Tab-separated table of C-alpha atoms in Angstrom:
chain	number	residue	atom	x	y	z
A	9	MET	CA	101.828	140.318	103.254
A	10	ILE	CA	104.151	137.361	104.058
A	11	ILE	CA	103.521	134.325	106.070
A	12	GLU	CA	106.168	132.474	107.588
A	13	LEU	CA	105.925	128.514	106.467
A	14	LYS	CA	108.224	125.800	106.270
A	15	ILE	CA	106.836	124.976	102.982
A	16	SER	CA	107.094	126.828	99.504
A	17	GLY	CA	104.474	128.620	97.539
A	18	ASN	CA	102.698	131.307	96.524
A	19	VAL	CA	100.257	133.735	98.498
A	20	ARG	CA	97.997	136.617	97.733
A	21	GLU	CA	95.020	138.308	98.916
A	22	ARG	CA	92.098	137.908	96.870
A	23	LYS	CA	89.650	140.498	96.071
A	24	ASN	CA	87.076	139.009	98.788
A	25	GLY	CA	89.351	139.638	101.573
A	26	LEU	CA	90.325	136.126	101.752
A	27	ILE	CA	94.592	134.919	101.824
A	28	GLU	CA	95.117	132.298	99.134
A	29	PHE	CA	97.787	129.924	99.604
A	30	ARG	CA	98.985	127.598	96.542
A	31	ASN	CA	100.989	124.686	96.557
A	32	PRO	CA	101.602	121.829	94.208
A	33	LEU	CA	100.968	119.194	97.163
A	34	PHE	CA	98.057	121.288	98.718
A	35	GLY	CA	96.675	122.864	96.098
A	36	SER	CA	94.971	126.560	97.352
A	37	VAL	CA	93.953	126.740	100.591
A	38	TYR	CA	91.962	129.692	102.054
A	39	GLY	CA	92.233	131.777	105.204
A	40	ARG	CA	89.942	134.525	106.364
A	41	SER	CA	93.358	135.255	108.662
A	42	VAL	CA	97.081	134.476	109.241
A	43	GLU	CA	95.928	132.140	111.687
A	44	GLU	CA	93.422	130.467	109.977
A	45	LEU	CA	95.468	130.303	107.111
A	46	ARG	CA	98.479	128.547	109.261
A	47	ALA	CA	95.895	126.339	111.406
A	48	LYS	CA	94.792	125.124	107.832
A	49	LEU	CA	97.867	124.319	106.215
A	50	GLU	CA	99.371	122.914	109.683
A	51	ARG	CA	96.567	121.065	109.724
A	52	LYS	CA	97.461	119.543	106.074
A	53	ILE	CA	100.991	119.308	107.105
A	54	SER	CA	99.954	116.725	109.599
A	55	LEU	CA	97.759	114.512	107.544
A	56	ALA	CA	100.429	114.418	105.043
A	57	LYS	CA	103.365	113.308	107.202
A	58	ALA	CA	101.132	110.479	109.165
A	59	HIS	CA	99.960	109.137	105.824
A	60	LEU	CA	103.104	109.082	104.495
A	61	LEU	CA	104.587	107.579	107.958
A	62	LYS	CA	101.767	104.738	107.179
A	63	LYS	CA	102.926	104.085	103.763
A	64	THR	CA	106.858	103.954	105.071
A	65	ALA	CA	105.361	101.424	107.886
A	66	LYS	CA	103.883	99.105	105.096
A	67	LYS	CA	106.307	99.395	102.835
A	68	LYS	CA	109.197	97.988	106.024
A	69	LYS	CA	106.970	95.632	107.089
A	70	SER	CA	105.746	94.176	103.202
A	71	PRO	CA	106.869	90.230	103.558
A	72	LEU	CA	108.697	88.582	100.452
A	73	LEU	CA	106.036	87.323	98.004
A	74	SER	CA	107.362	83.746	98.818
A	75	ALA	CA	107.063	84.843	102.300
A	76	PHE	CA	103.603	85.734	101.937
A	77	TYR	CA	103.124	82.684	99.936
A	78	GLU	CA	104.136	79.938	102.493
A	79	GLU	CA	103.125	81.592	105.634
A	80	THR	CA	99.987	83.027	104.743
A	81	TYR	CA	98.390	82.582	101.125
A	82	LEU	CA	98.722	78.399	101.058
A	83	PRO	CA	97.714	77.384	104.732
A	84	TYR	CA	94.719	79.331	103.759
A	85	LYS	CA	94.164	77.719	100.431
A	86	LYS	CA	94.781	74.305	102.343
A	87	SER	CA	92.472	75.594	105.196
A	88	ARG	CA	89.582	75.376	102.599
A	89	ASN	CA	89.276	71.677	102.030
A	90	LEU	CA	90.233	71.753	98.422
A	91	ALA	CA	91.212	68.729	96.502
A	92	GLU	CA	94.926	67.251	96.727
A	93	HIS	CA	95.739	67.878	93.114
A	94	THR	CA	94.703	71.263	93.339
A	95	ILE	CA	97.141	72.036	96.358
A	96	LYS	CA	99.952	70.498	94.199
A	97	GLY	CA	98.960	72.220	91.666
A	98	ILE	CA	99.337	75.487	93.101
A	99	GLU	CA	102.623	74.965	94.839
A	100	TYR	CA	104.026	73.448	91.408
A	101	ASN	CA	102.921	76.962	89.358
A	102	PHE	CA	104.704	78.927	92.597
A	103	ASN	CA	107.589	76.887	92.849
A	104	TYR	CA	108.360	78.074	89.237
A	105	LEU	CA	107.166	81.966	89.966
A	106	ARG	CA	109.712	81.748	93.045
A	107	GLN	CA	112.633	80.991	90.594
A	108	HIS	CA	111.538	84.086	88.350
A	109	PHE	CA	109.719	86.356	90.697
A	110	ASP	CA	110.224	87.497	94.298
A	111	LYS	CA	110.603	90.306	95.733
A	112	PRO	CA	108.123	92.451	98.692
A	113	ILE	CA	105.018	92.356	97.726
A	114	ALA	CA	103.917	95.906	98.311
A	115	GLU	CA	107.129	96.756	95.290
A	116	TYR	CA	104.850	95.076	92.627
A	117	THR	CA	103.834	97.065	89.404
A	118	PRO	CA	100.995	96.044	86.997
A	119	LYS	CA	103.866	96.877	84.639
A	120	GLU	CA	106.541	94.605	85.940
A	121	ILE	CA	103.623	92.054	86.171
A	122	GLU	CA	102.136	92.529	82.809
A	123	SER	CA	105.844	91.996	81.193
A	124	PHE	CA	106.997	89.070	83.094
A	125	LEU	CA	103.736	87.113	82.541
A	126	LEU	CA	104.177	88.002	78.653
A	127	SER	CA	107.644	87.253	78.442
A	128	ILE	CA	106.803	83.150	79.022
A	129	GLU	CA	106.058	81.372	75.822
A	130	LYS	CA	103.282	78.991	76.699
A	131	THR	CA	100.489	81.233	77.062
A	132	ARG	CA	98.372	78.364	79.411
A	133	LYS	CA	101.718	78.512	81.596
A	134	ALA	CA	100.927	82.455	81.713
A	135	GLN	CA	97.521	82.056	81.830
A	136	LEU	CA	97.879	79.835	84.831
A	137	LEU	CA	100.636	81.764	86.660
A	138	GLN	CA	98.088	85.187	86.208
A	139	GLY	CA	95.705	83.629	88.166
A	140	LEU	CA	97.701	82.471	90.774
A	141	LEU	CA	99.187	85.936	91.212
A	142	ASN	CA	95.592	87.660	91.239
A	143	ASN	CA	94.792	85.493	93.818
A	144	ILE	CA	97.860	86.074	95.840
A	145	PHE	CA	97.234	89.994	96.021
A	146	ARG	CA	93.945	89.636	96.462
A	147	LYS	CA	94.570	88.092	99.871
A	148	ALA	CA	97.467	90.477	100.512
A	149	VAL	CA	94.644	93.110	100.207
A	150	LEU	CA	92.317	91.727	102.101
A	151	ASP	CA	94.922	91.105	104.951
A	152	GLY	CA	96.067	95.009	104.791
A	153	ILE	CA	99.657	93.926	103.428
A	154	ILE	CA	99.058	96.152	99.903
A	155	GLU	CA	95.990	98.936	99.476
A	156	LYS	CA	95.629	97.889	96.264
A	157	ASN	CA	96.040	94.513	94.100
A	158	PRO	CA	98.739	95.358	90.855
A	159	CYS	CA	96.769	92.757	88.997
A	160	ASP	CA	93.496	94.297	88.485
A	161	PRO	CA	94.943	96.879	85.322
A	162	ILE	CA	96.507	93.620	83.625
A	163	ASP	CA	94.238	91.977	80.787
A	164	HIS	CA	93.477	88.322	81.033
A	165	ILE	CA	96.083	86.522	79.022
A	166	ILE	CA	94.129	84.444	76.320
A	167	HIS	CA	94.993	80.402	75.445
A	168	GLU	CA	93.078	78.755	73.070
A	169	MET	CA	91.668	75.776	74.360
A	170	ASN	CA	91.965	72.502	72.553
A	171	GLN	CA	88.712	70.064	73.330
A	172	GLY	CA	90.071	67.527	72.759
A	173	LYS	CA	88.869	64.457	70.379
A	174	ALA	CA	87.782	61.325	70.503
A	175	LEU	CA	90.455	57.930	69.327
A	176	PRO	CA	89.596	56.510	66.237
A	177	PHE	CA	89.276	52.760	66.559
A	178	THR	CA	92.236	52.217	64.829
A	179	ASP	CA	94.238	53.961	67.323
A	180	GLN	CA	92.233	52.896	70.464
A	181	GLU	CA	93.623	48.931	69.161
A	182	ARG	CA	97.382	50.274	68.842
A	183	PHE	CA	97.315	51.829	72.093
A	184	PHE	CA	96.225	48.741	74.065
A	185	VAL	CA	97.994	46.064	72.237
A	186	SER	CA	101.113	48.588	72.848
A	187	LEU	CA	99.955	49.107	76.381
A	188	PHE	CA	99.546	45.804	77.603
A	189	ALA	CA	102.611	44.426	75.731
A	190	ASP	CA	104.841	47.301	77.917
A	191	GLU	CA	107.033	45.226	79.826
A	192	HIS	CA	108.408	47.951	82.124
A	193	ALA	CA	104.546	49.094	83.145
A	194	THR	CA	102.985	47.238	86.377
A	195	LEU	CA	99.479	45.576	86.126
A	196	ALA	CA	98.138	48.576	87.815
A	197	GLN	CA	99.453	50.902	85.613
A	198	LYS	CA	97.948	49.195	82.376
A	199	CYS	CA	94.819	48.691	84.392
A	200	TYR	CA	94.537	52.300	84.774
A	201	PHE	CA	94.107	53.463	81.341
A	202	ALA	CA	91.224	50.704	80.934
A	203	PHE	CA	89.761	52.238	83.709
A	204	VAL	CA	89.424	56.036	82.009
A	205	TYR	CA	88.572	54.381	79.028
A	206	LEU	CA	85.850	52.363	80.139
A	207	THR	CA	84.588	54.985	83.074
A	208	GLY	CA	85.325	58.363	81.294
A	209	ALA	CA	86.968	59.013	84.674
A	210	ARG	CA	89.220	62.140	84.801
A	211	ARG	CA	92.837	61.511	85.299
A	212	ASN	CA	93.177	62.335	88.834
A	213	GLU	CA	89.595	61.039	89.493
A	214	ALA	CA	90.480	57.071	88.455
A	215	LEU	CA	93.996	58.203	90.647
A	216	ALA	CA	91.743	58.696	93.949
A	217	VAL	CA	89.228	55.962	93.402
A	218	THR	CA	89.271	53.420	96.674
A	219	ARG	CA	87.685	50.077	97.411
A	220	GLN	CA	85.112	51.815	99.620
A	221	ASP	CA	83.711	53.780	96.275
A	222	VAL	CA	82.734	50.553	94.293
A	223	ASP	CA	80.121	48.314	95.019
A	224	PHE	CA	79.966	45.176	93.270
A	225	GLU	CA	77.083	43.964	94.951
A	226	ASN	CA	75.047	46.555	93.314
A	227	ASN	CA	76.932	47.428	90.054
A	228	VAL	CA	77.481	51.113	90.932
A	229	LEU	CA	80.851	53.197	91.254
A	230	HIS	CA	81.420	56.637	92.970
A	231	LEU	CA	83.829	58.419	91.072
A	232	PRO	CA	85.177	61.325	93.764
A	233	GLY	CA	85.506	64.630	92.142
A	234	THR	CA	88.377	66.464	91.895
A	235	LYS	CA	87.204	69.483	89.360
A	236	THR	CA	83.938	71.474	90.511
A	237	GLU	CA	81.367	70.567	93.497
A	238	GLY	CA	79.038	68.901	90.943
A	239	SER	CA	82.212	66.280	89.470
A	240	ASP	CA	81.271	63.983	92.236
A	241	ARG	CA	79.044	61.567	91.175
A	242	TYR	CA	77.631	57.851	90.895
A	243	LEU	CA	77.562	55.797	87.754
A	244	PRO	CA	77.082	52.786	86.732
A	245	LEU	CA	79.786	50.072	87.431
A	246	PHE	CA	79.725	48.251	83.549
A	247	PRO	CA	80.750	45.022	83.688
A	248	LEU	CA	83.797	45.020	81.986
A	249	ALA	CA	84.799	47.894	84.073
A	250	ALA	CA	84.038	45.564	87.141
A	251	LYS	CA	86.048	42.861	86.253
A	252	LEU	CA	89.144	44.901	85.696
A	253	LEU	CA	88.955	46.270	88.949
A	254	GLN	CA	88.885	42.596	90.929
A	255	LEU	CA	92.155	42.261	89.550
A	256	MET	CA	93.674	44.722	91.602
A	257	PRO	CA	95.012	43.574	95.062
A	258	ALA	CA	92.987	44.673	98.329
A	259	GLU	CA	94.643	48.338	98.953
A	260	SER	CA	93.028	51.507	99.843
A	261	LYS	CA	93.346	53.058	96.099
A	262	PHE	CA	92.975	50.824	92.870
A	263	PHE	CA	96.013	52.833	91.223
A	264	PRO	CA	98.574	54.151	93.882
A	265	PHE	CA	100.863	55.989	91.782
A	266	CYS	CA	101.059	59.739	90.686
A	267	GLU	CA	100.313	61.708	88.254
A	268	ALA	CA	103.480	62.617	86.260
A	269	MET	CA	103.881	58.315	85.642
A	270	VAL	CA	100.818	58.380	84.018
A	271	TYR	CA	101.545	61.057	81.397
A	272	LYS	CA	104.844	59.156	80.791
A	273	ILE	CA	103.738	55.360	80.250
A	274	PHE	CA	100.941	57.288	78.139
A	275	SER	CA	102.926	59.783	75.854
A	276	ARG	CA	105.057	56.407	75.147
A	277	HIS	CA	102.802	54.205	73.176
A	278	CYS	CA	100.187	57.300	72.146
A	279	ASP	CA	101.931	59.998	71.202
A	280	LYS	CA	99.424	61.489	68.762
A	281	PHE	CA	96.743	62.209	71.323
A	282	LYS	CA	96.380	63.270	75.253
A	283	LEU	CA	95.410	61.458	78.498
A	284	HIS	CA	92.297	63.161	78.498
A	285	ASP	CA	90.866	61.707	75.075
A	286	LEU	CA	90.246	58.423	76.699
A	287	ARG	CA	87.750	60.451	78.544
A	288	HIS	CA	86.374	61.949	75.518
A	289	THR	CA	86.720	58.433	73.884
A	290	PHE	CA	84.092	56.761	76.470
A	291	GLY	CA	81.490	59.636	76.141
A	292	THR	CA	81.662	59.351	72.374
A	293	ILE	CA	81.319	55.927	72.327
A	294	GLN	CA	78.113	56.371	74.914
A	295	ILE	CA	76.310	58.824	72.975
A	296	CYS	CA	77.398	58.139	69.158
A	297	VAL	CA	77.641	54.174	69.634
A	298	ASN	CA	75.522	52.765	72.782
A	299	LYS	CA	72.941	55.760	72.053
A	300	ILE	CA	72.748	56.825	75.678
A	301	ASP	CA	70.363	59.684	76.219
A	302	VAL	CA	73.004	63.056	76.296
A	303	LYS	CA	71.244	63.907	79.756
A	304	THR	CA	72.732	60.616	81.210
A	305	VAL	CA	75.949	60.518	79.803
A	306	SER	CA	76.702	64.454	80.998
A	307	LEU	CA	75.452	63.140	84.535
A	308	TRP	CA	78.066	60.127	84.376
A	309	MET	CA	80.618	62.815	82.796
A	310	GLY	CA	80.290	64.714	85.700
A	311	HIS	CA	79.616	68.469	83.636
A	312	SER	CA	77.944	70.856	85.165
A	313	ASN	CA	76.707	71.932	81.473
A	314	ILE	CA	74.780	69.756	79.237
A	315	GLN	CA	76.077	71.952	76.488
A	316	THR	CA	79.211	70.727	77.247
A	317	THR	CA	78.164	67.299	76.495
A	318	LEU	CA	76.673	68.078	73.086
A	319	ARG	CA	79.738	70.206	71.866
A	320	ILE	CA	82.450	67.825	72.477
A	321	TYR	CA	80.748	64.102	72.640
A	322	THR	CA	78.827	63.908	69.791
A	323	HIS	CA	81.054	63.574	67.055
A	324	PRO	CA	80.637	59.844	65.324
A	325	GLU	CA	83.286	61.123	63.079
A	326	ASN	CA	86.367	61.106	65.593
A	327	LEU	CA	85.634	57.291	65.809
A	328	ASP	CA	85.725	56.341	62.360
A	329	ARG	CA	85.756	58.916	59.807
A	330	GLY	CA	85.026	56.268	56.485
A	331	ILE	CA	82.470	54.707	58.173
A	332	PHE	CA	80.460	58.082	59.289
A	333	LEU	CA	81.339	59.786	55.337
A	334	ASN	CA	79.862	56.402	53.444
A	335	GLY	CA	76.860	57.405	51.341
A	336	ASN	CA	76.079	53.778	50.623
A	337	LEU	CA	75.199	52.698	54.467
A	338	SER	CA	72.344	53.534	56.394
A	339	GLU	CA	72.275	54.904	59.807
A	340	THR	CA	71.365	51.268	61.026
A	341	GLU	CA	74.664	49.670	58.977
A	342	LYS	CA	76.482	52.578	60.272
A	343	GLN	CA	75.931	51.858	64.116
A	344	GLU	CA	76.425	47.859	63.740
A	345	LEU	CA	79.676	48.867	62.060
A	346	LEU	CA	80.203	51.086	64.937
A	347	LYS	CA	79.421	48.891	67.593
A	348	GLU	CA	81.408	46.025	66.286
A	349	LYS	CA	84.379	48.274	66.293
A	350	THR	CA	83.802	49.220	70.103
A	351	GLY	CA	83.283	45.397	70.634
A	352	LYS	CA	86.666	44.491	68.963
A	353	VAL	CA	88.567	47.037	71.669
A	354	CYS	CA	86.657	45.938	74.717
A	355	GLY	CA	87.838	42.282	73.622
A	356	ILE	CA	91.494	43.378	73.582
A	357	ILE	CA	91.006	44.621	77.173
A	358	GLU	CA	88.686	41.296	78.296
A	359	ARG	CA	91.700	39.273	76.679
A	360	PHE	CA	94.187	40.945	78.866
A	361	ILE	CA	91.858	40.336	82.074
A	362	ASP	CA	91.254	37.000	81.486
A	363	GLU	CA	95.020	36.325	80.996
A	364	HIS	CA	95.541	37.979	84.384
A	365	THR	CA	92.789	36.955	86.656
A	366	GLN	CA	94.406	33.001	86.075
A	367	ILE	CA	97.017	34.629	88.259
A	368	ILE	CA	96.257	37.424	90.741
A	369	PRO	CA	93.280	36.246	93.162
A	370	LYS	CA	90.194	37.889	93.371
A	371	PHE	CA	88.962	39.840	96.497
């Protein structure tokens, strides 16, 4: 029996009387008569054509990755009231993508995305770009631009984070002496690093502090959180930090300069450590020298989990290994020596403040 169709395949009549048509695209299709079989095949052909047209139409209207980012993804992220530095981070990372990786968004495959990510030498950079691409493609799926996120099958890039540590007292002294003698750094820039050291603020939290965040009358400091919801917090305005802030002109922000500037200055005077290590130093001193309760310090630091505080900020050996390992000293004697060294560093900062208080009027 022969059936005239515009597609190729094999036809046979089965023992039960059904007519079977076999085709690589549709598999086996059965009918009790030629007319029924033809009708079933025509329906399958019609559905296949509709699907192909839909797929082709989607592919044709698929925007470039850069166009989707600029017209849809970035405005969407800005509408969610994210911190300014978070938006800047997204823009910075996408500028890297734009230079190396831009074509119609529907044409990306998991294999080429994985190859691109593995070609990046720095694992932290690759990790950040993987997260950004994943979020962009997820948004494209939600908006119906693509059917599947090509990042889904890709294994997460592994990056071993360096937790950082407190600066030893000798490095603390060396840093502030060198910083305060720097003729190319402004007063506000020098005060910025002392402020981070004295409050444990994250770099962007310190940059965001305004006059409205400081209650000099009640000695309360508000740090506008820039990392997580719980990072927005209040802590005591310690006397030396208050004295430091009173050096600043009566402007909205105490430290009106960019993140890149503080990195540049810090590396000029302390290339063995990271800027974030000043924050580690504050937390370690509060717990290991001043003996402040860990839970309290955790709140001051803006940690969402007290285990983070315990893991990173309970290492007095980072401040002075010689004192920590000296078996001839009692714990009380060690404590007194650590306090003495802390006071010496604070004395350097206070002398700097006093020198400038004479020439800078207070609020």
